Amino acid sequence: MTALKFLARRLLATVATLFAVSVVLFAASEVLPGDAASASLGPDATLEEVEQRRAELGVDRPWAVRFAEWAAGVVRLDLGTSTSMHQPVVDIVAEPLAATGLLVGLTAAVTVPLAMGIGLLTGLRPGGRVDRVVSAVAVVSVSIPQFVTAGLLVLVFADLIPLLPAISLPPLGGGPLDRPEILVLPVAALTLFGAAWASRIVRAAVIDADAMPHVEAARLAGLPERVVVFRHLLPAAVPPCAQTFAWLLSGLFGGTTVVEVVFNYPGLSQTLVAAVRNHDTAVLEGVGLLLAAIIVVSFVLADLVVMAVEPRLRVAAR
Amino acid sequence: MASMAHGQEFNRRSLLRFGLFAGVTAVGAPLLAACGDDEPSQTGGGSPSLAVLKVGAPNAVTDAEAGNPLATSIGATLIVMRHVYDSLMVLDNGEYKYQLAESVEPNADATEWTITLRSGVTFHDGKPVTADDVVHSLRTLGAKPSNRVSVYGNVDLAKLSAVDARTVKVPLLTPRGDFKESVLVVFSPIFPAGMTEFSKPIGSGPYKLAERNGTTTRLVANEQYWGGKPTVAELQVVGILDAGARLSALKAGQIDYAVSISSTGAKTETTNSELVVVRGGPANSNALSFAMNQKLAPFNDVRVRKAVRLAVDRQALVENALLGLGSPADDVVGKTLPGYADLPARTRDLEQAKRLFAEAGITKLTLRTGELVPGMLNASRLMAQQLKEAGVELTLDEISPDAYYADLAALATFPFQAFYYVNRPAAVHLSAVTHGKAPFNVTGTSPAYQARLAAAQATADDKARADAFKALQQEFYDEGGDLLWGFQEQLDASRKGISGVRTMQSVQLFDQATGPA
């Protein structure tokens, strides 16, 4: 299969997936108790006011109609207008998305090499002392809930040893990059979990690759260990690792919520929480669709990486 | 999501808390001071003024613009709003006080009120505050998209008029002796005539808006403020969603004052010498209730309502469910606030409760409950044990907090449910919550009661109106449907040495705060 054909098929699948996700999101916001009308009026509104507001907002119409309208907007790259904030969803989402993107990007930049390193270190000598110690640490940090990890980091690095800010406040008139120290603890909290989890999978992939005939052959041929690892073993471990990191990236985008809340980081989670509480379907859908798109695209990228590596794999295996 | 669990105060319930404050119809007693433990701290004599004070407060997720008086509900944006604008009247330290108004007087039958403005007050742009500004402000507040429309429901907005530069006539649709307490005190911020857009708010308050981003609003002192120059030169109001994050920001020195911390947080920090936990007292609290609907069986039998009220141990509920950070309540909202009828404290009487339950033939009850505010579920469980001692099996029907208020119309169809109100003047509460049309009338008051309520509201004479409201409170105390068991205090925390923070109508004011030497 050529890359082009592959891409075309994946693109179709992507559109179908995003459509399905939109339907589910729309349906989910339908079954949430209350609606945009009662949320925007507040609880001292009378029932008549709520009904009138429902008509104004158009939420009294069938949801299929509203979905069709919304979907038509999306095709024109118009995500609609927020009912609670009276602004285009694109404007509302842009800054938080960039902030969360920064957090995820930095976390990935730290986590990927770290997980590869740990995975190699433990996978090349499975059962060794290093492996046992590192594996134990990894298992523990994967199993601790993220809000506990984040809380412990605050306790240690902001409270006991006041090195870093406890919450991430960007300066007025600036973004997170204008005060980079506010990124350290959130990235650390995300990395602790991500690196521990991903390194387990890298480790397994390294063990599998290590057992492959061409790696064994390379060793028997007397090639230096460095050459064996980087030329022969690592490429074989790339496909599972690429998938893992695609998972990690998409997981990070959806999974920064806890960390963003603990550090009051100005990312997507607050936007999402607000949208759920205000029954702001447009914002909810917009954020949901963006997250879904990011996830799908990261998997497509992972597949491309795998495709790029595979021919070499086949050659090497012969 | 576990860390969101104590974020309860930001959802619809917080809207309830503050939205209800904007009561519809109300009467207060005459201007009468309540007992004074509702002030967290008083201005420290001789303490130095502060260059910068940073305040962390919950974000109000519905309020995109800090300082928009048409859409503020809680937390950070409400604090900004209260510092930028002056109101015509306020409830301050248990007293109804004039702020921008100099006097507010009714005609003989209380169908038209005349507001006279304080002279010499200017807006932040230097223009004087005039009657035209008041007319514009009240009309804007009383119409959509304002979320306080209901406060002005009884005002004839079309006929509102400026008589001269300092005088405004306010005609009402029906006579209301309680206009000041139920309208002006509840919500009356004044902004310049013609202001319809609030991204660059202008008020006459002690602070001017200087700068803001998504989380932080920077306010600078209005040096010309008529009410006295603020002691804090720059106030930064930081929106922090999570109560735990507010506390850690305070401990790390990123903020000086944390609005609203959890009761467990308050317990933990009592030994921390760097911090001071600021308790709001009953005046700044949620009033927690188990509401019985008098219209529905079995609570249409007054014996059952009395028996339930006698069977519970309120002190135990406060100690356990509120970790002691509150005080027992006696079935009527408004304790320590103006107009409270000074009702006797309820005491547990198991024998009488048993007898009344037996007479009414009650052995089983079901309570609709959920963790609307922290501690409510524990209180419900404890009440089940207490009722068991009175021979009644209580089944708990647990509802998720997000679903609790989903269907407003259905609220009146549940016989017995855990509920909470904001503690505010009893008369305001009775009017806003117990009248026939109120969505939160979950105790099912009778048409006869509502007729008496309307008569009391229309009474022009302050003394007679206060008496009428006291009689209504007595009636509610004797035979009403709330088992109001506790006041859950507003809990804040501040850096040691900060004083002079006032709480006015559940909003913290920092203009007279002073810092450590």
Short mmCIF file of C-alpha atoms in Angstrom, two decimals, chain B residues 150-423:
data_model
loop_
_atom_site.label_atom_id
_atom_site.label_comp_id
_atom_site.label_asym_id
_atom_site.label_seq_id
_atom_site.Cartn_x
_atom_site.Cartn_y
_atom_site.Cartn_z
CA SER B 150 -36.29 39.36 39.00
CA VAL B 151 -35.01 41.83 41.63
CA TYR B 152 -36.64 44.62 39.63
CA GLY B 153 -39.80 42.69 38.76
CA ASN B 154 -41.99 45.01 40.82
CA VAL B 155 -40.44 48.26 39.56
CA ASP B 156 -42.21 50.17 36.77
CA LEU B 157 -39.01 50.63 34.79
CA ALA B 158 -40.66 52.50 31.91
CA LYS B 159 -41.90 55.25 34.22
CA LEU B 160 -38.66 55.54 36.16
CA SER B 161 -37.59 59.20 35.95
CA ALA B 162 -34.95 61.72 36.94
CA VAL B 163 -36.57 64.68 38.67
CA ASP B 164 -33.38 66.71 38.88
CA ALA B 165 -29.66 65.95 38.92
CA ARG B 166 -29.83 64.30 42.32
CA THR B 167 -33.38 62.94 42.55
CA VAL B 168 -34.93 59.83 41.02
CA LYS B 169 -38.58 58.76 41.22
CA VAL B 170 -39.18 55.01 41.26
CA PRO B 171 -42.81 53.99 40.69
CA LEU B 172 -43.77 50.44 41.65
CA LEU B 173 -46.33 48.12 40.09
CA THR B 174 -47.70 47.15 43.51
CA PRO B 175 -47.20 48.86 46.87
CA ARG B 176 -44.06 47.67 48.60
CA GLY B 177 -42.99 48.90 52.00
CA ASP B 178 -39.85 46.81 51.71
CA PHE B 179 -38.47 48.41 48.53
CA LYS B 180 -35.14 49.37 50.10
CA GLU B 181 -34.37 45.96 51.57
CA SER B 182 -35.76 43.83 48.79
CA VAL B 183 -34.45 45.80 45.83
CA LEU B 184 -31.79 48.43 46.53
CA VAL B 185 -29.93 46.49 49.19
CA VAL B 186 -30.05 43.29 47.19
CA PHE B 187 -28.55 44.65 43.99
CA SER B 188 -28.11 48.26 42.88
CA PRO B 189 -24.65 48.98 41.42
CA ILE B 190 -24.56 52.29 39.53
CA PHE B 191 -22.67 52.88 36.28
CA PRO B 192 -22.66 55.84 33.85
CA ALA B 193 -25.65 56.60 31.64
CA GLY B 194 -25.11 55.10 28.22
CA MET B 195 -22.83 52.32 29.43
CA THR B 196 -24.13 49.14 27.83
CA GLU B 197 -20.93 47.24 27.37
CA PHE B 198 -18.78 46.27 30.31
CA SER B 199 -15.42 45.20 28.95
CA LYS B 200 -13.98 48.48 30.28
CA PRO B 201 -16.09 48.98 33.38
CA ILE B 202 -16.47 52.43 34.91
CA GLY B 203 -17.94 52.86 38.34
CA SER B 204 -17.58 55.21 41.29
CA GLY B 205 -16.15 52.60 43.64
CA PRO B 206 -12.85 52.52 45.54
CA TYR B 207 -10.99 50.77 42.72
CA LYS B 208 -10.47 51.28 39.00
CA LEU B 209 -9.89 48.40 36.68
CA ALA B 210 -6.36 48.57 35.31
CA GLU B 211 -5.63 45.35 33.50
CA ARG B 212 -6.72 41.74 33.30
CA ASN B 213 -6.16 38.40 31.68
CA GLY B 214 -8.05 35.11 31.91
CA THR B 215 -7.19 34.54 35.56
CA THR B 216 -6.06 37.82 37.09
CA THR B 217 -7.71 41.24 37.35
CA ARG B 218 -5.56 44.14 38.51
CA LEU B 219 -7.33 47.01 40.25
CA VAL B 220 -5.76 50.27 41.32
CA ALA B 221 -6.98 52.51 44.13
CA ASN B 222 -9.30 55.38 43.29
CA GLU B 223 -7.44 58.12 45.13
CA GLN B 224 -10.45 60.42 44.88
CA TYR B 225 -12.85 57.92 46.44
CA TRP B 226 -15.56 59.74 48.37
CA GLY B 227 -15.68 57.00 50.99
CA GLY B 228 -12.04 57.45 51.95
CA LYS B 229 -8.79 56.64 50.20
CA PRO B 230 -8.25 52.86 50.00
CA THR B 231 -5.41 51.51 52.14
CA VAL B 232 -4.43 48.97 49.49
CA ALA B 233 -2.88 50.70 46.48
CA GLU B 234 -3.18 47.77 44.12
CA LEU B 235 -5.56 44.86 44.41
CA GLN B 236 -5.10 41.76 42.30
CA VAL B 237 -8.01 39.37 42.14
CA VAL B 238 -6.94 35.94 40.93
CA GLY B 239 -9.47 33.36 39.82
CA ILE B 240 -8.53 29.96 41.22
CA LEU B 241 -10.99 27.17 40.52
CA ASP B 242 -9.99 24.62 43.12
CA ALA B 243 -10.19 25.22 46.88
CA GLY B 244 -7.06 23.16 47.44
CA ALA B 245 -5.15 25.20 44.87
CA ARG B 246 -6.24 28.42 46.59
CA LEU B 247 -4.84 27.17 49.87
CA SER B 248 -1.54 26.01 48.36
CA ALA B 249 -1.17 29.35 46.56
CA LEU B 250 -1.63 31.11 49.90
CA LYS B 251 0.87 28.85 51.65
CA ALA B 252 3.40 29.39 48.89
CA GLY B 253 2.99 33.16 49.19
CA GLN B 254 1.51 33.63 45.72
CA ILE B 255 -1.60 35.20 47.19
CA ASP B 256 -2.26 36.99 50.47
CA TYR B 257 -5.89 36.03 50.98
CA ALA B 258 -7.79 32.91 49.90
CA VAL B 259 -11.54 33.25 49.56
CA SER B 260 -13.34 30.02 50.44
CA ILE B 261 -11.26 27.10 51.60
CA SER B 262 -12.54 23.66 52.56
CA SER B 263 -13.38 22.84 56.16
CA THR B 264 -10.77 20.07 56.15
CA GLY B 265 -8.26 22.63 54.88
CA ALA B 266 -9.27 24.99 57.67
CA LYS B 267 -8.84 22.21 60.26
CA THR B 268 -5.41 21.32 58.91
CA GLU B 269 -4.15 24.88 58.94
CA THR B 270 -5.26 25.82 62.45
CA THR B 271 -1.77 24.96 63.69
CA ASN B 272 -0.01 26.87 60.90
CA SER B 273 1.33 30.05 62.49
CA GLU B 274 1.86 31.72 59.11
CA LEU B 275 -1.83 31.66 58.25
CA VAL B 276 -5.06 32.83 59.80
CA VAL B 277 -8.32 31.03 59.11
CA VAL B 278 -11.09 33.61 58.78
CA ARG B 279 -14.52 32.36 59.82
CA GLY B 280 -17.55 34.13 58.44
CA GLY B 281 -19.89 33.46 61.36
CA PRO B 282 -23.60 32.76 60.88
CA ALA B 283 -24.07 36.06 59.00
CA ASN B 284 -21.90 34.76 56.19
CA SER B 285 -23.01 31.20 55.91
CA ASN B 286 -25.10 28.63 54.13
CA ALA B 287 -28.21 27.64 56.06
CA LEU B 288 -28.55 23.86 55.75
CA SER B 289 -31.97 22.31 55.79
CA PHE B 290 -33.91 19.12 55.48
CA ALA B 291 -36.98 20.50 53.78
CA MET B 292 -40.39 18.95 54.36
CA ASN B 293 -43.14 19.78 51.89
CA GLN B 294 -46.31 20.65 53.80
CA LYS B 295 -48.44 19.95 50.77
CA LEU B 296 -47.36 16.33 50.45
CA ALA B 297 -47.90 13.27 52.63
CA PRO B 298 -46.74 12.56 55.23
CA PHE B 299 -45.64 16.13 55.92
CA ASN B 300 -49.13 17.54 55.40
CA ASP B 301 -49.54 16.35 58.97
CA VAL B 302 -48.09 19.02 61.26
CA ARG B 303 -47.31 16.34 63.87
CA VAL B 304 -44.81 14.73 61.50
CA ARG B 305 -43.06 18.02 60.79
CA LYS B 306 -42.82 18.73 64.50
CA ALA B 307 -41.63 15.20 65.29
CA VAL B 308 -38.80 15.34 62.74
CA ARG B 309 -37.68 18.73 64.06
CA LEU B 310 -37.65 17.38 67.61
CA ALA B 311 -35.89 14.11 66.76
CA VAL B 312 -32.63 15.53 65.47
CA ASP B 313 -29.59 16.50 67.45
CA ARG B 314 -28.45 19.66 65.69
CA GLN B 315 -25.25 20.13 67.64
CA ALA B 316 -24.14 16.61 66.69
CA LEU B 317 -24.87 17.34 63.02
CA VAL B 318 -22.79 20.53 63.15
CA GLU B 319 -19.93 18.79 64.96
CA ASN B 320 -19.79 15.87 62.59
CA ALA B 321 -20.94 17.02 59.19
CA LEU B 322 -19.50 20.54 59.37
CA LEU B 323 -16.44 19.59 61.43
CA GLY B 324 -17.63 22.08 64.02
CA LEU B 325 -17.07 25.00 61.62
CA GLY B 326 -20.59 26.28 61.94
CA SER B 327 -23.38 26.65 64.45
CA PRO B 328 -26.80 25.09 65.03
CA ALA B 329 -29.84 26.69 63.42
CA ASP B 330 -33.42 26.86 64.62
CA ASP B 331 -35.55 26.25 61.52
CA VAL B 332 -35.74 29.85 60.34
CA VAL B 333 -33.20 31.56 58.06
CA GLY B 334 -31.79 34.93 59.11
CA LYS B 335 -30.15 34.40 62.48
CA THR B 336 -27.82 37.31 63.45
CA LEU B 337 -29.22 39.41 60.59
CA PRO B 338 -31.69 42.32 60.69
CA GLY B 339 -35.29 41.42 61.36
CA TYR B 340 -34.72 38.04 62.98
CA ALA B 341 -37.48 37.23 65.42
CA ASP B 342 -35.09 35.89 68.09
CA LEU B 343 -36.71 32.50 68.16
CA PRO B 344 -35.82 30.12 70.98
CA ALA B 345 -33.17 27.48 70.35
CA ARG B 346 -34.61 24.09 69.44
CA THR B 347 -33.61 21.25 71.67
CA ARG B 348 -33.87 17.56 71.00
CA ASP B 349 -36.88 15.88 72.60
CA LEU B 350 -36.85 12.21 71.66
CA GLU B 351 -39.82 11.28 73.85
CA GLN B 352 -42.12 13.84 72.31
CA ALA B 353 -40.84 13.02 68.84
CA LYS B 354 -41.59 9.31 69.38
CA ARG B 355 -45.05 10.13 70.66
CA LEU B 356 -45.84 12.40 67.69
CA PHE B 357 -44.51 9.86 65.17
CA ALA B 358 -46.63 7.16 66.83
CA GLU B 359 -49.75 9.33 66.76
CA ALA B 360 -49.23 10.04 63.06
CA GLY B 361 -48.42 6.40 62.38
CA ILE B 362 -44.99 7.08 60.86
CA THR B 363 -42.30 4.41 60.90
CA LYS B 364 -40.59 5.03 57.56
CA LEU B 365 -39.41 8.14 55.68
CA THR B 366 -37.37 8.74 52.53
CA LEU B 367 -34.98 11.66 52.08
CA ARG B 368 -33.76 12.93 48.74
CA THR B 369 -30.19 14.03 49.31
CA GLY B 370 -26.83 14.71 47.69
CA GLU B 371 -23.53 16.44 48.37
CA LEU B 372 -24.79 19.89 47.33
CA VAL B 373 -22.38 21.43 49.79
CA PRO B 374 -19.62 19.53 51.55
CA GLY B 375 -21.00 17.67 54.54
CA MET B 376 -24.60 17.41 53.42
CA LEU B 377 -24.44 13.69 52.74
CA ASN B 378 -22.80 12.97 56.07
CA ALA B 379 -25.44 15.07 57.78
CA SER B 380 -28.13 13.03 56.05
CA ARG B 381 -26.57 9.76 57.20
CA LEU B 382 -26.27 11.01 60.74
CA MET B 383 -29.87 12.18 60.73
CA ALA B 384 -30.91 8.69 59.65
CA GLN B 385 -29.27 7.33 62.81
CA GLN B 386 -30.92 10.00 64.94
CA LEU B 387 -34.36 9.30 63.49
CA LYS B 388 -33.84 5.60 64.15
CA GLU B 389 -33.56 6.45 67.84
CA ALA B 390 -36.99 8.02 67.47
CA GLY B 391 -38.30 4.83 65.91
CA VAL B 392 -38.29 5.92 62.27
CA GLU B 393 -36.42 4.19 59.46
CA LEU B 394 -34.98 6.82 57.08
CA THR B 395 -34.06 5.72 53.56
CA LEU B 396 -31.60 7.94 51.70
CA ASP B 397 -32.23 8.54 48.03
CA GLU B 398 -28.84 9.82 46.86
CA ILE B 399 -28.79 12.15 43.86
CA SER B 400 -25.64 13.44 42.17
CA PRO B 401 -25.16 17.16 42.88
CA ASP B 402 -25.27 17.95 39.17
CA ALA B 403 -28.67 16.35 38.80
CA TYR B 404 -30.14 17.76 41.98
CA TYR B 405 -31.58 20.93 40.49
CA ALA B 406 -32.01 19.57 36.99
CA ASP B 407 -35.75 19.96 36.93
CA LEU B 408 -36.80 23.06 38.82
CA ALA B 409 -40.50 22.30 38.55
CA ALA B 410 -39.98 18.87 40.08
CA LEU B 411 -38.38 20.29 43.23
CA ALA B 412 -41.82 21.02 44.64
CA THR B 413 -42.86 17.40 44.17
CA PHE B 414 -40.41 15.79 46.60
CA PRO B 415 -41.80 15.45 50.12
CA PHE B 416 -38.45 15.45 51.93
CA GLN B 417 -35.12 16.69 50.62
CA ALA B 418 -31.77 18.02 51.78
CA PHE B 419 -31.47 21.63 50.75
CA TYR B 420 -29.56 24.77 51.48
CA TYR B 421 -30.12 28.50 51.41
CA VAL B 422 -27.92 31.53 51.88
CA ASN B 423 -28.35 32.93 55.35
#
